[in-house]
Short mmCIF file of C-alpha atoms in Angstrom, two decimals:
data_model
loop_
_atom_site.label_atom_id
_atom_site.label_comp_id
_atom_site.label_asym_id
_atom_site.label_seq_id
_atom_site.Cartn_x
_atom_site.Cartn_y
_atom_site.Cartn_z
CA UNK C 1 -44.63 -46.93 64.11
CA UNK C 2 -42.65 -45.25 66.41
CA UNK C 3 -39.58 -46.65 65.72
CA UNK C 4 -40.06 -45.99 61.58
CA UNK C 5 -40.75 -42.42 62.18
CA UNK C 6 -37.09 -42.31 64.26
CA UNK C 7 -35.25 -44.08 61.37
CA UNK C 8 -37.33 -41.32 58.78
CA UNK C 9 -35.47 -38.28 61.10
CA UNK C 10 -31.98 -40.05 61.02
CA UNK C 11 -32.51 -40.99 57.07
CA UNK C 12 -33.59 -36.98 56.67
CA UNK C 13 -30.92 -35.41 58.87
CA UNK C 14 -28.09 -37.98 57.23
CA UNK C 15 -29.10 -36.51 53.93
CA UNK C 16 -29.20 -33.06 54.78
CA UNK C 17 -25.87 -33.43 56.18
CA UNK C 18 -24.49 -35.07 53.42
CA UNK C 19 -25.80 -32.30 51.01
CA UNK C 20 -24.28 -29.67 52.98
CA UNK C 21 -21.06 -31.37 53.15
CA UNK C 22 -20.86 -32.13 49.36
CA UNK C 23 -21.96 -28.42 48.79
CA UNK C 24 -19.55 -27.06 51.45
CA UNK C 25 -16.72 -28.55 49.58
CA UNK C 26 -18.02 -27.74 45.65
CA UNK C 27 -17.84 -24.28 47.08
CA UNK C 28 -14.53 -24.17 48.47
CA UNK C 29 -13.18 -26.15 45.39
CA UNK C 30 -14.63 -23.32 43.25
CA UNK C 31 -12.92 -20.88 45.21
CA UNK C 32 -9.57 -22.12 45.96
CA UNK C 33 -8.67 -24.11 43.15
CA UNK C 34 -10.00 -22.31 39.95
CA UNK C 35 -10.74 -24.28 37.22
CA UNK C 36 -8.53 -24.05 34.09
CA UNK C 37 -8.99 -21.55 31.62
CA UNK C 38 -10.03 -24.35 28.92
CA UNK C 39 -9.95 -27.81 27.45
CA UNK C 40 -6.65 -27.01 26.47
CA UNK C 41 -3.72 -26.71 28.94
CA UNK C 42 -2.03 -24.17 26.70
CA UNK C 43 -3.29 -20.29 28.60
CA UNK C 44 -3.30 -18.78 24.99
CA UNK C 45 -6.82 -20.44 24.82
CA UNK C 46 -9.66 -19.92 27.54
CA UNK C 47 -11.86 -23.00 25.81
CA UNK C 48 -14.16 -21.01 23.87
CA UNK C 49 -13.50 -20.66 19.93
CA UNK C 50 -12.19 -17.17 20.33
CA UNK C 51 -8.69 -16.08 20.92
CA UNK C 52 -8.09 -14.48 24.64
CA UNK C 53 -6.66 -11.56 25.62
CA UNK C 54 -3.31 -11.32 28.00
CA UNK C 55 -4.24 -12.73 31.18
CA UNK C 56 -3.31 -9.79 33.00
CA UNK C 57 -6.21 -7.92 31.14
CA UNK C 58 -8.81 -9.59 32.63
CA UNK C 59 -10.49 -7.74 35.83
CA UNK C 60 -9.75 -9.25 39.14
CA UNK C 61 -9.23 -8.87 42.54
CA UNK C 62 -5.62 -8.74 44.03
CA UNK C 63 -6.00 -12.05 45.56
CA UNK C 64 -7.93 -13.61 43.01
CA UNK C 65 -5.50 -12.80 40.14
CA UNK C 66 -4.02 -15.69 38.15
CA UNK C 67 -0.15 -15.59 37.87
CA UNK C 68 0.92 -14.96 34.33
CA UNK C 69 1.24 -18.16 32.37
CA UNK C 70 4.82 -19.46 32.14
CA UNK C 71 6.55 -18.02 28.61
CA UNK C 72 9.80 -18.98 27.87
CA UNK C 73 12.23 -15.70 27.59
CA UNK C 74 11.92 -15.22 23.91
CA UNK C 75 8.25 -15.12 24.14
CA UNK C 76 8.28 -12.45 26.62
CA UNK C 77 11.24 -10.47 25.10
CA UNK C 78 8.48 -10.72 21.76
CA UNK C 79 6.03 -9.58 24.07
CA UNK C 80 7.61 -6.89 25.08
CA UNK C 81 8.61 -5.98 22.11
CA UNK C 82 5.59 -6.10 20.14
CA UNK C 83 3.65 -4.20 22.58
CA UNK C 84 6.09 -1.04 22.21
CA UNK C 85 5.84 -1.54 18.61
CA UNK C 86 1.86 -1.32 19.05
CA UNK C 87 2.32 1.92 21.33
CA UNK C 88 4.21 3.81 18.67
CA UNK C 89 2.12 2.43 15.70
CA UNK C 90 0.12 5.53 14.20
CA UNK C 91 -2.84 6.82 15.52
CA UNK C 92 -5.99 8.46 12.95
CA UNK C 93 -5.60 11.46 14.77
CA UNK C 94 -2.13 12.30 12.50
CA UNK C 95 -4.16 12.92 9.47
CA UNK C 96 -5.21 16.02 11.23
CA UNK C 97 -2.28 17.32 11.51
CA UNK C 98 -2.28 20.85 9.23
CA UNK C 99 0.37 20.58 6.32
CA UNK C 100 -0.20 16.99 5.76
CA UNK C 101 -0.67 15.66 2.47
CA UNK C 102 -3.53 13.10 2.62
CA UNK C 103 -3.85 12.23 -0.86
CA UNK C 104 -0.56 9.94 -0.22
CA UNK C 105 -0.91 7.09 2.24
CA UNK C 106 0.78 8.96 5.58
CA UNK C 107 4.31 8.40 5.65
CA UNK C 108 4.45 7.31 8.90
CA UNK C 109 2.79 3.91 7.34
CA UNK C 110 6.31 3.05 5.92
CA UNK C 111 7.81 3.21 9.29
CA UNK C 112 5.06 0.69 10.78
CA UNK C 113 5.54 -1.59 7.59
CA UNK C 114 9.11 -1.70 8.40
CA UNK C 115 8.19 -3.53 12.19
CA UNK C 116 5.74 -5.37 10.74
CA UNK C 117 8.30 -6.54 8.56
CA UNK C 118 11.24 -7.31 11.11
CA UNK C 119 8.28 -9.26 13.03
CA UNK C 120 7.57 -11.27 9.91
CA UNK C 121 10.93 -11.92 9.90
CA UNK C 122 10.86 -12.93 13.46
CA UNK C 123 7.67 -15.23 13.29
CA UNK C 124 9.08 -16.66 9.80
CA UNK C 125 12.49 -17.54 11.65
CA UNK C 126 10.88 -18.84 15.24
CA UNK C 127 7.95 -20.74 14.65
CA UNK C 128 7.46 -21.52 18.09
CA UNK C 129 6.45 -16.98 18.60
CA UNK C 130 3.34 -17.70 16.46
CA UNK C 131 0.73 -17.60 19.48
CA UNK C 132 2.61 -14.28 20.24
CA UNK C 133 2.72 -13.60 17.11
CA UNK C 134 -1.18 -13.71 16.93
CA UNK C 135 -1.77 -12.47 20.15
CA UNK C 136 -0.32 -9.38 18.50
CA UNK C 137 -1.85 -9.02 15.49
CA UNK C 138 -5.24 -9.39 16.94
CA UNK C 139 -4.38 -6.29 19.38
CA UNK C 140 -3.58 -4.24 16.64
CA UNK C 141 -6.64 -5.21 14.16
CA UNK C 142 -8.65 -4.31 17.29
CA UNK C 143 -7.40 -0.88 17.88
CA UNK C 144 -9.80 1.56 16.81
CA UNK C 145 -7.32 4.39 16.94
CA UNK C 146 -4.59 2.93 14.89
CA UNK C 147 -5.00 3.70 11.32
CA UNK C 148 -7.57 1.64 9.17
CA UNK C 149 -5.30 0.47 6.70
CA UNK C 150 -3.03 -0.85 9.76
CA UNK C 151 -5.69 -2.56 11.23
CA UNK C 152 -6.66 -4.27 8.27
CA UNK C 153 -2.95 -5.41 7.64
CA UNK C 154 -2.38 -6.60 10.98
CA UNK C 155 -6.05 -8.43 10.22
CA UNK C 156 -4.63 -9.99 7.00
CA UNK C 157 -1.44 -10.90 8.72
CA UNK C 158 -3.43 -12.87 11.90
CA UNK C 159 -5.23 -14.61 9.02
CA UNK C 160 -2.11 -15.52 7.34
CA UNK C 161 -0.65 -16.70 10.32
CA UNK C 162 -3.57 -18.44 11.75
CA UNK C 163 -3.97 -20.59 8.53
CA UNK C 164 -0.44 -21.77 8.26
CA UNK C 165 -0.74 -22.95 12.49
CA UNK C 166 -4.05 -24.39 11.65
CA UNK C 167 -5.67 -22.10 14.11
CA UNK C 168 -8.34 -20.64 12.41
CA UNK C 169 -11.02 -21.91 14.02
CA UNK C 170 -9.74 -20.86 17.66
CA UNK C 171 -10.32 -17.30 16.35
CA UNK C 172 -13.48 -15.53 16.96
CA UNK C 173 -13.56 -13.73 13.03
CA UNK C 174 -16.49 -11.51 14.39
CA UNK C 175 -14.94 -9.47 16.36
CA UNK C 176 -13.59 -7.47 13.58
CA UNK C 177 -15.33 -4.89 11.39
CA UNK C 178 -16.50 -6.01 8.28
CA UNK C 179 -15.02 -3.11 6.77
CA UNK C 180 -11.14 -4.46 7.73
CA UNK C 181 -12.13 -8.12 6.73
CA UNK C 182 -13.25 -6.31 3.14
CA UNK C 183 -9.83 -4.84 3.06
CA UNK C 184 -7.80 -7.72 4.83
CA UNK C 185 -8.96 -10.30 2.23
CA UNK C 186 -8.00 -8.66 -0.94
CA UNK C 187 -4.61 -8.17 -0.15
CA UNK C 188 -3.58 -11.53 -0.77
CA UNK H 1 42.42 40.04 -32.46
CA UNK H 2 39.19 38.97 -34.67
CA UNK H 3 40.33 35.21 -33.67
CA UNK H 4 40.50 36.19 -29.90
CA UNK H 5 36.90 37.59 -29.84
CA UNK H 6 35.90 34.21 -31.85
CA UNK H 7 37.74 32.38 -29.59
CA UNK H 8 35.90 33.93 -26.22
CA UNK H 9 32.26 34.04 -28.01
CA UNK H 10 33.06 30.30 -29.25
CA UNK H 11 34.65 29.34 -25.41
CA UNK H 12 31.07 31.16 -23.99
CA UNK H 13 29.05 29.62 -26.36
CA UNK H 14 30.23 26.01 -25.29
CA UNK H 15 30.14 26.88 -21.42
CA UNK H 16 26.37 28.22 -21.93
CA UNK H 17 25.66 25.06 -23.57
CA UNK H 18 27.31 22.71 -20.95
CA UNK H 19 26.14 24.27 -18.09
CA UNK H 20 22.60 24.53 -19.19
CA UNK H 21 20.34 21.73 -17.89
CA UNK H 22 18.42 19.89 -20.95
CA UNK H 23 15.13 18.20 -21.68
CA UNK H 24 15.92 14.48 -21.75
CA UNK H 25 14.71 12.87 -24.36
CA UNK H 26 17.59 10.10 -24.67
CA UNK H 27 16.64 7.98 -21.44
CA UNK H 28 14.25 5.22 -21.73
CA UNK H 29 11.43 7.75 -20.69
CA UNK H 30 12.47 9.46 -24.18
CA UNK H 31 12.08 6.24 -25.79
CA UNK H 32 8.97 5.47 -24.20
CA UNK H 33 7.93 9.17 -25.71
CA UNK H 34 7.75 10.64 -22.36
CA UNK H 35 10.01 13.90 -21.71
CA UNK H 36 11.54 14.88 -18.33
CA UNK H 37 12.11 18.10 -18.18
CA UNK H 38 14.86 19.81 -17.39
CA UNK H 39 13.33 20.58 -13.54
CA UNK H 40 14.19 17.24 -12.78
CA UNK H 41 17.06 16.61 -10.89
CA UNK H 42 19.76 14.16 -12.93
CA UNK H 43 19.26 11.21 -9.84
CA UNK H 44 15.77 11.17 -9.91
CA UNK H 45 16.03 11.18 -14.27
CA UNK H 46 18.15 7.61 -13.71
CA UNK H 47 15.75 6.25 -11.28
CA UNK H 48 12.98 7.27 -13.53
CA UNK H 49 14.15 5.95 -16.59
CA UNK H 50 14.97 2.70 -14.60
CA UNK H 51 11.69 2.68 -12.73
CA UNK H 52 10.00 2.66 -16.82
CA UNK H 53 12.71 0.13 -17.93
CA UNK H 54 11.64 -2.34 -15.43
CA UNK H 55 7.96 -2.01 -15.92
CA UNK H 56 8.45 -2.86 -19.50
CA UNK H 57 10.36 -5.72 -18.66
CA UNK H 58 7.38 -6.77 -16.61
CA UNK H 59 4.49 -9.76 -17.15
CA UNK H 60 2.04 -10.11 -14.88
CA UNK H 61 0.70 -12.81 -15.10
CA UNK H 62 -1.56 -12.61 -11.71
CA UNK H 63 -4.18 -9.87 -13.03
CA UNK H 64 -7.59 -10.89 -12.41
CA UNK H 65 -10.20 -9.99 -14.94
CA UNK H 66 -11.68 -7.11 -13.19
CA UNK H 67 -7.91 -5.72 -12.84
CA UNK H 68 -7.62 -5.96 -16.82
CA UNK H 69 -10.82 -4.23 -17.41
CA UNK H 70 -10.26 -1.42 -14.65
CA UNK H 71 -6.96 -0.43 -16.93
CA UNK H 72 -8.90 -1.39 -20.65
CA UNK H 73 -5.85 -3.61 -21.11
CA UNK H 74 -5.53 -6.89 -22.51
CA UNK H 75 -2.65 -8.58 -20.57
CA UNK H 76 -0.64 -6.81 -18.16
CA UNK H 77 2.36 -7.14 -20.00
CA UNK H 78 5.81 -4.41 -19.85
CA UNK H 79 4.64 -3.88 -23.50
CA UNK H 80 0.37 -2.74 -22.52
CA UNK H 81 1.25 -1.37 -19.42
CA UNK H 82 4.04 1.40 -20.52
CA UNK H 83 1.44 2.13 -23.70
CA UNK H 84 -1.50 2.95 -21.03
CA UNK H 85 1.36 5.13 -18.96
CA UNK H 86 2.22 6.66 -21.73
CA UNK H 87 -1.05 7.95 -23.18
CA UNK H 88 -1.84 9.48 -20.09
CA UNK H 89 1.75 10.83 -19.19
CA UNK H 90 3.70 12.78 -21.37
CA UNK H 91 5.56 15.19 -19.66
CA UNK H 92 7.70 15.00 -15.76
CA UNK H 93 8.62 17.89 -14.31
CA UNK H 94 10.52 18.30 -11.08
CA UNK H 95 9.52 19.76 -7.72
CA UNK H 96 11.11 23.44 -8.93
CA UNK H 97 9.01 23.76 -11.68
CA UNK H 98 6.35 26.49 -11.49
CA UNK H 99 3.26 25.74 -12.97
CA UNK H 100 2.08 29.45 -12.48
CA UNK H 101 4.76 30.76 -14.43
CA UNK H 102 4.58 28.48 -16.84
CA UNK H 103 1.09 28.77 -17.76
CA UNK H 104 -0.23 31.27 -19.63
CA UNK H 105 -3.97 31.86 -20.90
CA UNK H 106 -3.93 32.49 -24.55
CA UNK H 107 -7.88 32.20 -25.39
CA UNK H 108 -11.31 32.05 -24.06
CA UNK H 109 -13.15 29.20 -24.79
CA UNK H 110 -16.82 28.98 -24.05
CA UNK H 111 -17.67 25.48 -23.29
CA UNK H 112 -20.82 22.97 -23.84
CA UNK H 113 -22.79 23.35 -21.09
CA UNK H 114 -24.31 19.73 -21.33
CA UNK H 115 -20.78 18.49 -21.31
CA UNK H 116 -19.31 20.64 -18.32
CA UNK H 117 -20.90 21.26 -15.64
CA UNK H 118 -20.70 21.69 -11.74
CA UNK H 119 -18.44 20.16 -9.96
CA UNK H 120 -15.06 21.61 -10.96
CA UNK H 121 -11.80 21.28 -9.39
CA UNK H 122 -12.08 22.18 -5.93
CA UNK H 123 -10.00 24.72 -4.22
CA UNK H 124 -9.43 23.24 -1.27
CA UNK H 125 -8.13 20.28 -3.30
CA UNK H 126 -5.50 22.56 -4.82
CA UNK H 127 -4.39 24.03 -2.04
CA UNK H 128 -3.85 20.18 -0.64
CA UNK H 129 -2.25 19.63 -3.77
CA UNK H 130 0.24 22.33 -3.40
CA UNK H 131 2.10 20.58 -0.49
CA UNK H 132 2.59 17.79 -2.69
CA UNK H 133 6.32 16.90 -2.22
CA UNK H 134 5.07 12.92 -4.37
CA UNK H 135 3.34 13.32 -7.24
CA UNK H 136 0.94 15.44 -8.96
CA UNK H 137 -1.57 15.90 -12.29
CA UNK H 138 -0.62 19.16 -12.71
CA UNK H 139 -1.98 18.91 -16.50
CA UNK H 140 -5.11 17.70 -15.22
CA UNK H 141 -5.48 20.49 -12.59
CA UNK H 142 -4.40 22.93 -15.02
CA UNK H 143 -7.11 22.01 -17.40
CA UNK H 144 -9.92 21.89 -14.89
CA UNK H 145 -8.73 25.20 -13.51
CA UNK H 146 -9.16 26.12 -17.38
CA UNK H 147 -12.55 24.56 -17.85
CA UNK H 148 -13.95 26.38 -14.84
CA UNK H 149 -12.62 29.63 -16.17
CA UNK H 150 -13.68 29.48 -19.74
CA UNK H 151 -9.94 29.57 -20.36
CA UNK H 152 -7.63 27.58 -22.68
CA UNK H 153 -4.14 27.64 -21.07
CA UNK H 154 -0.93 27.03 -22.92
CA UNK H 155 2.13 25.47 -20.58
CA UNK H 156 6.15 25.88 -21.20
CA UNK H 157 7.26 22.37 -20.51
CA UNK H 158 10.41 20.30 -21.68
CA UNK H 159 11.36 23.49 -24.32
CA UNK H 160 7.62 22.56 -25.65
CA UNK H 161 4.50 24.98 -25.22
CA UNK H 162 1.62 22.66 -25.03
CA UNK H 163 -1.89 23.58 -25.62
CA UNK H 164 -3.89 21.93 -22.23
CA UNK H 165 -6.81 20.81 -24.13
CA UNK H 166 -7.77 17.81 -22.42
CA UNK H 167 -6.89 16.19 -19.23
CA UNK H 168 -4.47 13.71 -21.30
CA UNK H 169 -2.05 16.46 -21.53
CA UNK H 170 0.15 14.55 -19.23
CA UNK H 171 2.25 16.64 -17.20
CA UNK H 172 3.37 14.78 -14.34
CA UNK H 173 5.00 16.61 -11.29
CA UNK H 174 7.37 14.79 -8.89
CA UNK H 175 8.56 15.49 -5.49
CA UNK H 176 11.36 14.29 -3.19
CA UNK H 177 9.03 12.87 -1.55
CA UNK H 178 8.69 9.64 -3.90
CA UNK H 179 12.55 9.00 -3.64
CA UNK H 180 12.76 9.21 0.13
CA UNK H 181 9.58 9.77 2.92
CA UNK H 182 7.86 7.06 1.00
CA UNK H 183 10.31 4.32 -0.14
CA UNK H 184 11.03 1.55 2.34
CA UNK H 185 13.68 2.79 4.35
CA UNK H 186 15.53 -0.36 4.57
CA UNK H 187 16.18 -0.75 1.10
CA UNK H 188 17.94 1.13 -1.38
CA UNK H 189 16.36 3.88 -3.58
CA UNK H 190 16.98 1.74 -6.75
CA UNK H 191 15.77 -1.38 -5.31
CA UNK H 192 12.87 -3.20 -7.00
CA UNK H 193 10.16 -2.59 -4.63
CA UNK H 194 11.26 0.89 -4.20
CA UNK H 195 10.90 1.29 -8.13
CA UNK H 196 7.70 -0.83 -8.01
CA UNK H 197 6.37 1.64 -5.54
CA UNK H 198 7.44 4.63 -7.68
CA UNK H 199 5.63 3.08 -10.42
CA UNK H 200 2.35 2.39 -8.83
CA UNK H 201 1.87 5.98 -8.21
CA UNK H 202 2.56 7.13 -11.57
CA UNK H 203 -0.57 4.93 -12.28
CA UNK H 204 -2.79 6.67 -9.53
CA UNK H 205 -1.76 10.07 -11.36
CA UNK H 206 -2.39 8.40 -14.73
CA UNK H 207 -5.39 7.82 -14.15
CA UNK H 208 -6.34 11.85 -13.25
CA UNK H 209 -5.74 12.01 -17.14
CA UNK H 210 -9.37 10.48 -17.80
CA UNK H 211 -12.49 11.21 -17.84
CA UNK H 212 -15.18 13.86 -19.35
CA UNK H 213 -18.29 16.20 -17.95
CA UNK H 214 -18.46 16.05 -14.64
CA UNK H 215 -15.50 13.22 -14.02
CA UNK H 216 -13.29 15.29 -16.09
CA UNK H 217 -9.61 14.32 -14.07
CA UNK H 218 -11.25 11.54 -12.04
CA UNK H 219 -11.50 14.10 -8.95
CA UNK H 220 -11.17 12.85 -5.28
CA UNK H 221 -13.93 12.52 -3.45
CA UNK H 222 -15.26 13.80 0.59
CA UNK H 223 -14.58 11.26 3.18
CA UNK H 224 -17.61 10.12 4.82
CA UNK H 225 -17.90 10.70 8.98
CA UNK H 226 -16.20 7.87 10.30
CA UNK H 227 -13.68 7.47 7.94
CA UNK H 228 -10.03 8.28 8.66
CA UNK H 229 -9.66 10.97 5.74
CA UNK H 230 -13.38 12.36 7.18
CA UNK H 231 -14.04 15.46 5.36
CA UNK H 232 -11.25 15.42 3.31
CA UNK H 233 -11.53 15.14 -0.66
CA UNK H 234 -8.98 11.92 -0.17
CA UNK H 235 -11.71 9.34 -1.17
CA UNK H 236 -12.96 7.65 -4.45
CA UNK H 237 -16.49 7.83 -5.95
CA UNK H 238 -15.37 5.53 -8.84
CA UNK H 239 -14.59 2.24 -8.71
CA UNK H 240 -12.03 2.44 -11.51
CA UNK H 241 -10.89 5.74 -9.62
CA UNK H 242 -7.09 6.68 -9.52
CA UNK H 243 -6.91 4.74 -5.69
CA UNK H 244 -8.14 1.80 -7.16
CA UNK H 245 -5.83 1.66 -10.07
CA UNK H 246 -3.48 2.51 -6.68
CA UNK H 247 -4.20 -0.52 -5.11
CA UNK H 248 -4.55 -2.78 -8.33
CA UNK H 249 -0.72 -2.11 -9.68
CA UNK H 250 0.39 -2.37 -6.43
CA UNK H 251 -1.12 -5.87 -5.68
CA UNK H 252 0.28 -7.46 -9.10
CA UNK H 253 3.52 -5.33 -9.24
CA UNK H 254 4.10 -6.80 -5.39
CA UNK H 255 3.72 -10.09 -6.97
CA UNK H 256 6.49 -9.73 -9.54
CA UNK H 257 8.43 -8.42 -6.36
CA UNK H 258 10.86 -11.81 -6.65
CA UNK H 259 13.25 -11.70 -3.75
CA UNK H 260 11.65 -8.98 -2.28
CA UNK H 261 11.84 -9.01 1.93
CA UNK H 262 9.20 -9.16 4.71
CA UNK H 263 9.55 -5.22 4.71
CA UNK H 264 9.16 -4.38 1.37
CA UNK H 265 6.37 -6.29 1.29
CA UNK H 266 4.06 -5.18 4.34
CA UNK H 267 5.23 -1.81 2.62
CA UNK H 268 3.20 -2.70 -0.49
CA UNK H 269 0.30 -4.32 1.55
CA UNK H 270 0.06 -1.36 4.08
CA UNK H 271 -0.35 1.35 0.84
CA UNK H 272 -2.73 -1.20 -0.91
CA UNK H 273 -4.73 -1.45 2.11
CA UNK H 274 -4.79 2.48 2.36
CA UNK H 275 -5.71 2.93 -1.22
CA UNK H 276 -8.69 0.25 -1.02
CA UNK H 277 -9.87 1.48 2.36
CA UNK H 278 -10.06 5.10 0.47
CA UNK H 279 -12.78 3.59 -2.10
CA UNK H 280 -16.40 4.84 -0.84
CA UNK H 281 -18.93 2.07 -0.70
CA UNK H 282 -21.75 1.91 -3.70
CA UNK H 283 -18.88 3.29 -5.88
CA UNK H 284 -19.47 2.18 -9.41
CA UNK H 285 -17.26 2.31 -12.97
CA UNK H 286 -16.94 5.48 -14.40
CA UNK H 287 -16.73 6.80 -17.97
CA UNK H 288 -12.48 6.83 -18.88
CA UNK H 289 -12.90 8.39 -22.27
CA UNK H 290 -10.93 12.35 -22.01
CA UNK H 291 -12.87 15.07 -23.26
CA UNK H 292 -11.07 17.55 -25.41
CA UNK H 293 -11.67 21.30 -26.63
CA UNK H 294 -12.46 21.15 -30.31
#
């Protein structure tokens, strides 16, 4: 009787052990070796059916920020290129400018349609941009100061693009206004 | 010394003559019936007259049904579409030309009070309109101005004085603007899409030529709160309103844009989008028929 209720204590303490250990080293997995972003190995995904932002978006702590995913050069000079396109595209608050004429589309939309152009022209000629390309045009359709009408071309464009690299069902449609979709899907 | 005076009145005569700017009427906008007047600068009278050559030269053959019955066309063919610009513009005059010169009231009119009524064109709307450097009704404005007023206004236009009895008088001023600020700056000003552009907006302003009682001139309407053009009259009410017709040429001209680049066409797509995002929602058709003083 004795001797059973020793062998219980060693069977309970093993297992406790054992649980901690296993536990211990979950933990530590979880924090030193994060698990990827998705199912897919690619870091313009993060698993879930909706296109991520730039990694560097996301909030983090110094130490627990991810390095920047590995672009080749052209991507990044794209990047970089695209995003000072998107800091100079025109804001609504232009149309309050006195003088203006605003029974004309703005002016200033020619100016955008001419880099929205040269990146048509970029995405047409380099396939291998189109997740930049994307990543792009989903920034702009989510602006809410650009202009409505550029929104809703930069919407129409992501839906262009995302069709032709069978991608539309990575892209979470719902985080647009209904309003730009309206807009986006009658200018084919 | 009788033949030297003959010679200098005869030598005057044919300087006066050459140096005085004319009405065209021998272009293919005279053709089409439509005269520029002599306000028009002679580069902007060539890309006019091309800009009407090539929409008659036009079949578009991607018009949906609602697109035919927003224009009461049967096709969209060069042939239907320069009759339906036509009917609604007669006359282009250039940015010089001075409307409130050239206007003069010669009667009073008292009007039918179950035809007109309130809303009449509004001021703030004109004053807009007077920075137009694109394109403007000005025979439309002229004969709301004359509606509200009990007035019947006469205009000096193209060596014609034309009564402005109904919206469909047709006078159609251009700016600079439509040859420069809004062409796509990478092509040329004679380019296709450039022209298709031109043309599109000749077809917003067309369609201020329609409409009776209280939709006399298709008028603008307020933007709502929220919208970008909030609380301006840059919005439609009508859903066969002069930004619809806007966005409808521009979709099906785009498409007969052969050869046309990247540029040119986000240019087209960026305007469309503007023009449809200007259409208020619960918009509905509205009655095209012109009214007209008796």
């Amino acid at each position: 009787m004795r001797r059973k209720s020793k062998k219980l204590t060693y069977l309970f303490w093993g297992i406790t052990f054992l649980g901690f250990t296993v536990g211990l080293g979950w933990h530590l997995s979880g924090k030193y070796f994060p698990q990827q972003a998705s199912q897919h190995p690619d870091p313009f995904f993060d698993g879930s059916a909706e296109l991520v932002g730039v990694v560097e978006e996301r909030e983090a702590s110094p130490e627990e920020k991810r390095p920047l995913p590995e672009i080749s050069p052209e991507e990044l000079s794209f990047r970089e290129r695209t995003n000072r396109v998107l800091e100079d595209f025109p804001k609504k608050e232009i149309l309050k400018d006195s003088g203006r004429d605003l029974h004309k589309p703005p002016p200033e939309l020619v100016d955008a349609s001419t880099e929205l152009g040269a990146i048509e022209d970029l995405l047409d000629k380099n396939p291998e941009l189109t997740k930049e390309g994307l990543r792009f045009y989903r920034k702009c359709a989510l602006q809410e100061a650009l202009l409505s009408s550029l929104r809703a071309l930069c919407l129409h464009n992501l839906k262009q693009r995302a069709e032709r690299a069978g991608l539309t069902k990575k892209i979470n449609w719902k985080q647009f206004p209904d309003k730009l979709h309206r807009i986006a899907d009658r200018l084919k | 010394m009788k033949n030297t005076v003959t010679f200098i009145l005869t030598l005057s005569l044919i300087l006066l003559v050459g140096c005085q700017k004319k009405n065209n009427t021998s272009g293919f906008s005279g053709r089409l019936g439509i005269v520029l007047d002599s306000s028009v600068p002679e580069a902007e009278r060539e890309l006019i007259d091309m800009d009407l050559f090539r929409l008659s030269e036009v079949n578009l053959n991607s018009a949906s049904s609602r697109d035919l019955q927003i224009l009461g066309v049967q096709a969209f063919s060069g042939n239907q579409l320069t009759s339906w610009l036509r009917t609604r513009v007669s006359f282009i005059v250039g940015e010089d030309f001075d409307y409130g010169e050239q206007a003069n009231i010669v009667g009073t009119q008292t009007y039918r009070p179950q035809i007109f009524s309130a809303s009449l064109l509004n001021e703030e709307e004109i004053e807009q309109n007077s920075l137009i450097t694109i394109m403007i009704n000005i025979g439309g404005a002229l004969y709301r101005y004359g509606k509200r007023n009990n007035q019947v206004l006469t205009l000096d236009v193209g060596g014609q004085r034309v009564y402005v009895k109904s919206p469909r008088v047709g006078v159609i001023q251009i700016g600079e603007g439509l040859f420069s600020a809004w062409s796509v700056k990478s092509s040329a000003r004679d380019a296709l899409a450039n022209s298709l552009i031109r043309l599109s907006v000749f077809f917003h302003e067309a369609r201020h030529s329609d409409g009776n009682g209280d939709n006399v001139t298709f008028p603008h309407a307020i933007c709502p709160d929220g919208h970008d053009y909030a609380g301006n009259y840059s919005c439609d009410s009508a859903a066969n309103g002069p930004y619809v017709v806007d966005s409808v040429m521009l979709r099906n001209l785009r498409n007969a844009c052969t050869g046309c680049s990247n540029t040119e066409i986000q240019t087209f797509k960026s305007f469309e989008a503007d023009a449809l995002d200007r259409m208020l929602p619960g918009s509905w058709d509205k009655d095209i028929r012109p009214e007209q003083i008796p």
